[in-house]
Short mmCIF file of C-alpha atoms and ligand atoms in Angstrom, two decimals:
data_model
loop_
_atom_site.label_atom_id
_atom_site.label_comp_id
_atom_site.label_asym_id
_atom_site.label_seq_id
_atom_site.Cartn_x
_atom_site.Cartn_y
_atom_site.Cartn_z
CA MET H 1 -87.45 14.35 25.67
CA LYS H 2 -84.17 12.50 26.08
CA ILE H 3 -83.81 8.75 25.49
CA LEU H 4 -80.77 6.70 26.51
CA VAL H 5 -80.34 3.45 24.58
CA GLY H 6 -78.07 0.57 25.67
CA ILE H 7 -75.70 -0.64 22.95
CA LYS H 8 -73.81 -3.72 24.09
CA ARG H 9 -71.06 -5.23 21.94
CA VAL H 10 -71.48 -9.00 21.72
CA ILE H 11 -70.30 -11.88 19.53
CA ASP H 12 -72.46 -11.74 16.40
CA PHE H 13 -75.51 -14.01 16.61
CA SER H 14 -74.44 -15.87 13.45
CA VAL H 15 -71.07 -16.97 14.92
CA ARG H 16 -70.67 -20.43 16.38
CA VAL H 17 -69.15 -19.63 19.76
CA GLN H 18 -66.01 -21.65 20.60
CA VAL H 19 -64.84 -22.27 24.16
CA LYS H 20 -61.10 -21.73 24.73
CA LYS H 21 -59.12 -24.95 25.17
CA ASP H 22 -58.22 -24.17 28.79
CA GLY H 23 -61.88 -23.42 29.66
CA SER H 24 -61.03 -19.86 30.75
CA GLY H 25 -63.59 -18.21 28.45
CA VAL H 26 -64.79 -18.05 24.86
CA ASN H 27 -62.68 -17.19 21.82
CA THR H 28 -63.14 -13.64 20.56
CA ASP H 29 -59.96 -13.42 18.44
CA GLY H 30 -60.92 -12.70 14.84
CA VAL H 31 -64.59 -13.21 15.69
CA LYS H 32 -67.25 -10.84 14.33
CA LEU H 33 -68.59 -8.56 17.08
CA SER H 34 -71.86 -6.66 16.65
CA ILE H 35 -74.53 -4.71 18.49
CA ASN H 36 -76.64 -7.02 20.68
CA PRO H 37 -79.74 -7.69 18.49
CA PHE H 38 -82.20 -6.60 21.21
CA ASP H 39 -80.28 -3.30 21.46
CA GLU H 40 -80.70 -2.65 17.73
CA ILE H 41 -84.43 -3.06 18.35
CA ALA H 42 -84.16 -0.63 21.30
CA LEU H 43 -82.47 1.97 19.13
CA GLU H 44 -84.97 1.44 16.30
CA GLU H 45 -87.83 2.08 18.73
CA ALA H 46 -86.22 5.31 19.96
CA LEU H 47 -85.81 6.44 16.34
CA ARG H 48 -89.48 5.68 15.63
CA ILE H 49 -90.58 7.70 18.68
CA ARG H 50 -88.60 10.63 17.29
CA GLU H 51 -89.96 10.10 13.77
CA ARG H 52 -93.54 10.12 15.06
CA GLY H 53 -92.94 13.75 15.91
CA THR H 54 -91.82 13.91 19.54
CA GLN H 55 -88.87 16.28 19.89
CA THR H 56 -86.27 13.75 21.02
CA GLU H 57 -82.55 13.46 21.62
CA ILE H 58 -81.27 9.91 21.39
CA VAL H 59 -78.05 8.99 23.21
CA ALA H 60 -76.44 5.60 22.54
CA VAL H 61 -74.52 4.24 25.55
CA SER H 62 -71.99 1.44 25.64
CA ILE H 63 -69.94 0.18 28.57
CA GLY H 64 -66.82 -1.80 27.76
CA PRO H 65 -63.40 -1.56 26.12
CA ALA H 66 -62.39 1.21 23.66
CA ASP H 67 -63.30 -1.01 20.68
CA CYS H 68 -67.00 -0.60 21.53
CA GLN H 69 -66.68 2.70 19.64
CA GLN H 70 -67.28 0.68 16.47
CA GLN H 71 -70.73 -0.40 17.61
CA LEU H 72 -71.47 3.13 18.83
CA ARG H 73 -70.55 4.50 15.38
CA THR H 74 -73.02 2.03 13.87
CA ALA H 75 -75.66 3.28 16.33
CA LEU H 76 -74.88 6.86 15.25
CA ALA H 77 -75.20 5.80 11.60
CA MET H 78 -78.59 4.29 12.37
CA GLY H 79 -79.69 7.68 13.69
CA ALA H 80 -78.64 8.24 17.32
CA ASP H 81 -77.74 11.91 17.92
CA ARG H 82 -74.69 11.26 20.07
CA ALA H 83 -72.94 8.49 21.95
CA ILE H 84 -71.28 7.87 25.28
CA LEU H 85 -68.67 5.17 25.83
CA VAL H 86 -68.00 4.30 29.46
CA GLU H 87 -64.63 2.71 29.08
CA THR H 88 -63.56 -0.22 31.22
CA GLY H 89 -61.71 -3.46 30.80
CA GLU H 90 -63.51 -4.99 33.80
CA VAL H 91 -65.83 -7.97 33.60
CA LEU H 92 -69.34 -6.52 33.29
CA GLN H 93 -72.26 -7.77 35.34
CA PRO H 94 -75.84 -6.42 35.29
CA LEU H 95 -75.70 -4.60 38.65
CA MET H 96 -72.63 -2.67 37.61
CA VAL H 97 -74.12 -1.85 34.20
CA ALA H 98 -77.36 -0.73 35.89
CA ARG H 99 -75.35 1.52 38.24
CA VAL H 100 -73.61 3.11 35.25
CA PHE H 101 -76.96 3.76 33.52
CA HIS H 102 -78.38 5.16 36.77
CA GLU H 103 -75.49 7.61 37.03
CA LEU H 104 -75.88 8.65 33.37
CA VAL H 105 -79.64 9.03 33.75
CA LYS H 106 -79.04 11.51 36.58
CA ARG H 107 -76.31 13.41 34.69
CA GLU H 108 -78.32 13.52 31.45
CA ASP H 109 -81.71 14.06 33.08
CA ALA H 110 -83.12 11.31 30.83
CA ASP H 111 -86.86 10.70 30.39
CA LEU H 112 -86.63 7.18 29.05
CA VAL H 113 -84.08 4.35 28.94
CA ILE H 114 -84.59 1.62 26.35
CA LEU H 115 -82.52 -1.53 26.81
CA GLY H 116 -82.66 -4.99 25.32
CA LYS H 117 -84.51 -7.64 27.32
CA GLN H 118 -81.22 -9.53 27.39
CA ALA H 119 -77.72 -9.51 26.03
CA ILE H 120 -77.22 -12.64 23.93
CA ASP H 121 -73.75 -13.35 25.35
CA ASP H 122 -74.54 -13.91 29.04
CA ASP H 123 -78.37 -14.00 28.73
CA PHE H 124 -78.74 -12.35 32.14
CA ASN H 125 -82.00 -10.46 31.49
CA GLN H 126 -81.47 -8.32 34.61
CA THR H 127 -80.06 -4.89 33.75
CA GLY H 128 -83.34 -3.11 32.92
CA GLN H 129 -85.07 -4.41 36.03
CA MET H 130 -82.10 -3.44 38.25
CA LEU H 131 -81.94 0.04 36.72
CA ALA H 132 -85.67 0.60 37.37
CA ALA H 133 -85.14 -0.41 41.00
CA LEU H 134 -82.08 1.84 41.49
CA TRP H 135 -83.81 4.76 39.76
CA ASP H 136 -87.08 4.05 41.58
CA ARG H 137 -89.03 4.46 38.32
CA PRO H 138 -91.52 2.17 36.50
CA GLN H 139 -90.38 -0.58 34.15
CA ALA H 140 -92.09 -2.16 31.14
CA THR H 141 -90.08 -5.24 30.22
CA PHE H 142 -90.36 -7.51 27.12
CA ALA H 143 -92.11 -4.77 25.12
CA SER H 144 -93.69 -5.81 21.80
CA LYS H 145 -95.52 -2.49 21.19
CA VAL H 146 -94.88 1.00 22.54
CA GLU H 147 -97.13 4.06 22.25
CA LEU H 148 -96.25 7.42 23.74
CA LYS H 149 -98.90 10.00 24.59
CA ASP H 150 -97.93 13.09 26.58
CA LYS H 151 -95.86 11.70 29.45
CA THR H 152 -97.37 8.21 29.45
CA LEU H 153 -96.22 5.10 27.62
CA THR H 154 -98.67 2.36 26.79
CA VAL H 155 -96.65 -0.83 26.45
CA THR H 156 -97.77 -4.25 25.25
CA ARG H 157 -95.64 -6.90 26.96
CA GLU H 158 -95.01 -10.49 25.99
CA VAL H 159 -95.70 -12.62 29.06
CA ASP H 160 -96.10 -16.38 29.57
CA ALA H 161 -99.90 -16.17 29.39
CA GLY H 162 -99.90 -14.08 26.19
CA LEU H 163 -99.93 -10.30 25.96
CA GLU H 164 -100.33 -7.77 28.76
CA VAL H 165 -100.91 -4.03 28.24
CA ILE H 166 -99.64 -1.63 30.89
CA ALA H 167 -99.33 2.15 31.16
CA VAL H 168 -96.21 3.67 32.71
CA ASP H 169 -95.44 7.29 33.46
CA LEU H 170 -92.15 8.78 32.34
CA PRO H 171 -89.37 8.68 33.37
CA ALA H 172 -89.29 4.92 32.88
CA VAL H 173 -87.30 1.92 31.66
CA ILE H 174 -88.36 -0.24 28.72
CA THR H 175 -86.76 -3.51 27.66
CA THR H 176 -87.37 -4.77 24.14
CA ASP H 177 -88.65 -8.11 22.87
CA LEU H 178 -87.99 -9.47 19.38
CA ARG H 179 -91.36 -8.59 17.87
CA LEU H 180 -91.23 -4.88 18.78
CA ASN H 181 -89.85 -3.85 15.38
CA THR H 182 -87.40 -4.69 12.59
CA PRO H 183 -84.32 -2.47 12.81
CA ARG H 184 -83.42 -0.46 9.71
CA PHE H 185 -80.32 -1.09 7.59
CA VAL H 186 -77.52 1.42 7.82
CA LYS H 187 -76.94 3.34 4.56
CA MET H 188 -73.49 4.37 3.30
CA PRO H 189 -74.11 8.17 3.50
CA ASP H 190 -75.26 7.74 7.11
CA ILE H 191 -72.03 5.91 7.96
CA MET H 192 -70.08 8.91 6.60
CA LYS H 193 -72.28 11.38 8.53
CA ALA H 194 -71.87 9.36 11.73
CA ARG H 195 -68.14 10.05 11.74
CA ASN H 196 -68.85 13.66 12.67
CA LYS H 197 -71.42 12.98 15.37
CA PRO H 198 -70.23 13.44 18.99
CA LEU H 199 -68.89 10.39 20.82
CA GLN H 200 -67.90 11.14 24.43
CA THR H 201 -65.64 8.77 26.36
CA LEU H 202 -65.79 8.53 30.15
CA LYS H 203 -63.77 6.27 32.41
CA LEU H 204 -65.76 4.08 34.76
CA GLU H 205 -63.91 5.66 37.72
CA GLU H 206 -65.06 9.14 36.62
CA LEU H 207 -68.61 8.04 37.36
CA GLY H 208 -67.54 7.08 40.88
CA ILE H 209 -68.39 3.43 40.24
CA ALA H 210 -66.02 0.71 41.39
CA ALA H 211 -66.19 -2.57 39.50
CA ALA H 212 -66.90 -5.14 42.19
CA PRO H 213 -68.05 -8.32 40.44
CA LYS H 214 -70.32 -10.47 42.61
CA LEU H 215 -69.92 -13.51 40.37
CA GLU H 216 -66.78 -15.30 39.30
CA ALA H 217 -66.83 -17.57 36.26
CA LYS H 218 -64.62 -20.53 37.20
CA HIS H 219 -64.81 -22.62 34.06
CA TYR H 220 -66.42 -22.61 30.61
CA ALA H 221 -67.38 -25.75 28.70
CA SER H 222 -69.22 -26.47 25.46
CA PRO H 223 -72.69 -28.03 25.81
CA PRO H 224 -72.76 -31.81 25.33
CA GLN H 225 -73.19 -32.97 21.73
CA ARG H 226 -76.85 -33.53 20.84
CA MET H 227 -77.83 -37.10 20.09
CA GLY H 228 -79.57 -37.62 16.77
CA GLY H 229 -83.32 -38.34 16.68
CA LYS H 230 -84.75 -41.79 16.07
CA LYS H 231 -87.92 -42.85 14.21
CA VAL H 232 -90.05 -45.60 15.73
CA ALA H 233 -92.72 -47.69 14.03
CA ASP H 234 -95.55 -47.46 16.58
CA VAL H 235 -96.54 -46.51 20.14
CA PRO H 236 -95.20 -49.69 21.84
CA ALA H 237 -91.83 -49.12 20.15
CA LEU H 238 -91.92 -45.48 21.34
CA ILE H 239 -92.57 -46.56 24.93
CA ALA H 240 -89.80 -49.17 24.72
CA ALA H 241 -87.37 -46.53 23.34
CA LEU H 242 -88.26 -44.07 26.12
CA LYS H 243 -87.77 -46.81 28.76
CA GLU H 244 -84.42 -47.66 27.22
CA ARG H 245 -83.31 -44.04 27.66
CA GLY H 246 -84.58 -43.99 31.24
CA VAL H 247 -87.23 -41.31 30.49
CA LEU H 248 -90.14 -43.55 31.55
P1 AMP I 1 -78.50 -8.27 30.44
O1 AMP I 1 -79.26 -7.92 31.68
O2 AMP I 1 -77.01 -8.40 30.67
O3 AMP I 1 -79.06 -9.48 29.72
O4 AMP I 1 -78.61 -7.02 29.44
C1 AMP I 1 -79.84 -6.40 29.13
C2 AMP I 1 -79.61 -5.13 28.37
O5 AMP I 1 -78.85 -4.20 29.17
C3 AMP I 1 -78.82 -5.25 27.07
O6 AMP I 1 -79.65 -5.66 26.00
C4 AMP I 1 -78.33 -3.81 26.88
O7 AMP I 1 -79.35 -2.96 26.39
C5 AMP I 1 -78.03 -3.38 28.32
N1 AMP I 1 -76.60 -3.65 28.59
C6 AMP I 1 -76.08 -4.70 29.27
N2 AMP I 1 -74.74 -4.61 29.29
C7 AMP I 1 -74.41 -3.49 28.60
C8 AMP I 1 -73.18 -2.84 28.25
N3 AMP I 1 -72.00 -3.35 28.61
N4 AMP I 1 -73.22 -1.70 27.52
C9 AMP I 1 -74.42 -1.17 27.15
N5 AMP I 1 -75.61 -1.72 27.45
C10 AMP I 1 -75.60 -2.87 28.16
#
């Protein structure tokens, strides 16, 4: 069984993102960049599938500039067997990323792709669904529990109404929700071992995929400052305060 796992490099979740003065984007100079948290969960789940005894090869995949190698090395230290960097300096949008994964799935003959439910930079929440459509295979999005038996995955999904349990046949796409697992910490000896694990670099053009962004970001701005809360003495004062703000 072969599992591809998406490893996107994003601004670390603990960083307060600053918009550039000219509104052309967000500042990444000197900013801590990490693996998208949902992708760490995706990798952890692949590792657990392997640890439960299924003979599995885990391939970490990142699409982006050469520096993404750092995050791929971390994925290798966590336990991925090998990594693929699809190098490009282009602006990445979900359809293009899904096309790249589709091409790799065919080349690698993958049985399962585990992606995050969303990347915390753009919050698109689209890549997994688009990949399933391109690949014409089942998808189990927002997974909070995954069980594999033979060639069938039983996936508990977090949906608006609560939890839903579905069964999907492999090959398939899973996207991870926060409660699926808690990713392991990387240990020093594993970081050393990861240096010798294979990391293949491909150019986007080698996959026959042309970057053709469908969206253009014209301007970035910080969200408006939040107004502080206000305590009121009783219900009439609450109604008066809401009327004052034009809510009622
Ligand atoms: P999105 O649809 O952009 O919110 O991303 C959903 C998931 O797709 C992410 O959590 C990753 O697993 C995967 N993904 C998106 N962009 C990339 C990328 N550039 N490299 C690797 N995986 C990616």
